Coordinates of C-alpha atoms in Angstrom, one line a residue:
M1 CA -2.9 14.5 42.4
T2 CA 0.3 14.3 40.2
E3 CA 0.3 15.3 36.5
Q4 CA 1.7 13.1 34.0
Q5 CA 3.4 14.4 31.4
T6 CA 3.6 12.7 27.7
P7 CA 6.9 11.8 26.8
P8 CA 8.5 13.5 24.1
N9 CA 8.1 11.1 20.8
P10 CA 11.2 10.6 19.6
N11 CA 10.8 10.2 15.9
P12 CA 7.8 12.8 15.2
S13 CA 7.6 13.0 11.5
H14 CA 7.3 8.9 12.0
E15 CA 3.7 8.7 10.4
S16 CA 3.7 12.4 8.9
F17 CA 3.4 10.5 5.5
L18 CA 0.3 9.1 6.1
P19 CA -1.9 12.3 5.4
Q20 CA 0.3 12.1 1.9
S21 CA -1.0 8.7 1.3
T22 CA -3.7 7.2 -0.7
V23 CA -5.1 3.3 -0.2
L24 CA -7.2 1.8 -2.9
I25 CA -9.3 -0.7 -1.2
V26 CA -10.7 -3.8 -4.2
D27 CA -13.4 -6.0 -3.0
D28 CA -16.6 -7.5 -4.7
N29 CA -18.0 -8.3 -1.2
P30 CA -19.8 -5.0 -0.5
Q31 CA -19.6 -6.2 3.3
N32 CA -15.7 -6.5 2.9
L33 CA -15.4 -3.3 1.4
E34 CA -17.3 -1.4 4.1
L35 CA -15.4 -3.8 6.3
L36 CA -12.1 -2.3 5.5
Q37 CA -12.9 1.1 5.0
A38 CA -14.0 1.2 8.6
F39 CA -10.8 -0.4 10.1
L40 CA -8.9 2.5 8.1
E41 CA -10.8 5.2 8.7
T42 CA -9.3 5.5 11.8
L43 CA -5.8 6.6 9.5
P44 CA -5.2 9.8 7.9
V45 CA -5.1 8.8 4.5
K46 CA -7.2 8.9 1.2
L47 CA -9.5 5.7 0.8
V48 CA -10.8 4.8 -2.7
T49 CA -12.5 2.0 -3.6
A50 CA -13.2 -0.5 -6.2
V51 CA -15.5 -3.6 -6.7
D52 CA -13.5 -5.9 -9.0
G53 CA -9.9 -6.3 -10.7
V54 CA -11.2 -3.9 -14.3
D55 CA -12.5 -1.3 -11.6
A56 CA -9.0 -1.6 -9.6
L57 CA -6.9 -0.8 -12.8
E58 CA -9.3 2.1 -13.7
A59 CA -8.6 3.5 -10.0
V60 CA -5.0 3.1 -10.4
A61 CA -5.1 5.0 -13.2
A62 CA -7.2 8.0 -11.9
H63 CA -5.9 8.0 -8.4
N64 CA -2.2 6.5 -8.4
P65 CA -2.3 5.2 -4.7
D66 CA 0.3 4.2 -2.6
L67 CA -1.3 1.3 -1.4
I68 CA -3.9 -1.4 -2.6
L69 CA -5.9 -4.0 -0.2
L70 CA -6.6 -6.5 -3.2
D71 CA -9.4 -9.4 -2.7
I72 CA -8.1 -12.5 -4.9
M73 CA -11.3 -14.0 -5.9
M74 CA -13.3 -11.7 -7.9
P75 CA -15.0 -11.3 -11.2
R76 CA -13.4 -10.0 -14.8
M77 CA -10.5 -10.2 -13.3
S78 CA -8.4 -11.8 -10.5
G79 CA -6.7 -10.2 -7.5
F80 CA -3.4 -12.4 -9.1
Q81 CA -4.0 -10.8 -12.5
V82 CA -4.4 -7.3 -11.3
C83 CA -1.2 -7.7 -9.0
R84 CA 0.7 -9.2 -12.4
T85 CA -0.7 -6.5 -14.2
L86 CA 0.8 -4.1 -11.9
K87 CA 4.0 -5.3 -11.2
N88 CA 4.8 -5.6 -14.7
D89 CA 3.9 -2.4 -15.6
P90 CA 7.2 0.2 -14.5
K91 CA 4.7 3.0 -13.9
T92 CA 2.9 1.0 -11.0
R93 CA 5.2 -1.8 -10.0
D94 CA 6.3 0.1 -6.9
I95 CA 2.6 0.6 -5.7
Q96 CA 2.5 -2.1 -2.3
I97 CA -0.1 -4.3 -3.0
L98 CA -1.6 -6.0 0.3
M99 CA -3.6 -9.3 -0.7
V100 CA -6.8 -9.8 1.4
T101 CA -8.2 -12.9 1.2
A102 CA -10.1 -16.3 2.3
L103 CA -7.9 -18.1 0.7
N104 CA -5.1 -20.0 2.6
E105 CA -3.9 -22.6 1.0
L106 CA -0.1 -22.9 0.5
G107 CA -0.5 -23.4 -3.0
D108 CA -2.4 -19.7 -2.9
I109 CA -0.2 -18.1 -0.8
E110 CA 2.8 -19.1 -3.3
Q111 CA 0.6 -17.8 -6.4
A112 CA 0.1 -14.4 -4.5
S113 CA 3.8 -14.3 -4.0
E114 CA 4.9 -15.3 -7.2
C115 CA 2.4 -12.5 -8.7
G116 CA 4.4 -10.1 -6.7
T117 CA 2.0 -9.0 -3.9
D118 CA 3.9 -7.3 -0.9
D119 CA 2.1 -8.9 1.9
F120 CA -1.1 -10.4 2.7
V121 CA -3.3 -11.0 5.3
S122 CA -6.0 -13.9 5.7
K123 CA -10.0 -13.2 6.1
P124 CA -11.4 -12.6 8.8
V125 CA -9.2 -9.5 8.9
N126 CA -8.2 -8.7 12.2
K127 CA -8.2 -4.7 12.8
F128 CA -5.0 -4.2 14.7
E129 CA -3.1 -6.8 12.3
L130 CA -4.7 -4.9 9.5
L131 CA -3.6 -1.6 10.3
T132 CA 0.1 -2.3 11.1
R133 CA 0.6 -4.3 7.6
V134 CA -0.8 -1.0 5.7
K135 CA 1.4 1.3 8.0
S136 CA 4.2 -0.8 7.7
L137 CA 3.3 -0.9 3.5
L138 CA 2.9 3.0 3.2
R139 CA 6.1 3.3 5.3
V140 CA 7.8 1.4 2.7
R141 CA 6.3 3.5 -0.3
H142 CA 7.4 6.5 1.4
L143 CA 10.8 5.4 2.0
K144 CA 11.0 4.2 -1.6
N145 CA 10.0 7.7 -3.0
E146 CA 12.2 9.6 -0.7
L147 CA 15.3 7.2 -2.1
E148 CA 14.3 7.7 -5.4
R149 CA 13.7 11.4 -4.9
A150 CA 17.6 12.0 -3.6
L151 CA 18.9 9.4 -6.2
T152 CA 17.6 11.8 -9.0
Y153 CA 19.0 14.8 -6.5
L154 CA 22.3 13.0 -6.7
S155 CA 22.2 12.3 -10.5
E156 CA 21.4 15.8 -11.4
I157 CA 24.4 17.3 -8.9
E158 CA 26.8 14.8 -10.9
T159 CA 25.8 15.6 -14.1
E160 CA 26.6 19.7 -13.4
D161 CA 29.8 18.6 -11.7
E162 CA 30.9 16.9 -14.7
G163 CA 29.8 19.9 -17.2
T164 CA 31.5 22.6 -14.9
P165 CA 35.5 23.0 -16.2
G166 CA 37.8 21.7 -13.3

């Protein structure tokens, strides 16, 4: 009997950002909300839920999520309206938005794109596809944050250098 060794992970921190991530799930249908929560519980992320667009905007203000899974057809405020509102605000425009919808007409997909969604997935949701897209979008968000920090740091160094007599 031979013992198999696990090969070393070439990039051990490739998902190290997940425990720092917050995902907001927005859907007015309780069964859909529960299903999406159940799918995402396998990831080490903080999960927050909202039941409509107005509730979603309040949750964004309270929790500053990294990713929003956003239903389109909801009462009080549609997913299109929520997405447009968030993408037009400099404080929230970098939040990744994954629209989760039963709509699969080309016009709906075009409208979702025009609102600024980062990606979309159709219902019924495939768990593997959802998890793959969620991890990918969270990775993008994390990399954007790292880039912003690096650019801010470089800008501070340049400012200090300009103030130093040479």
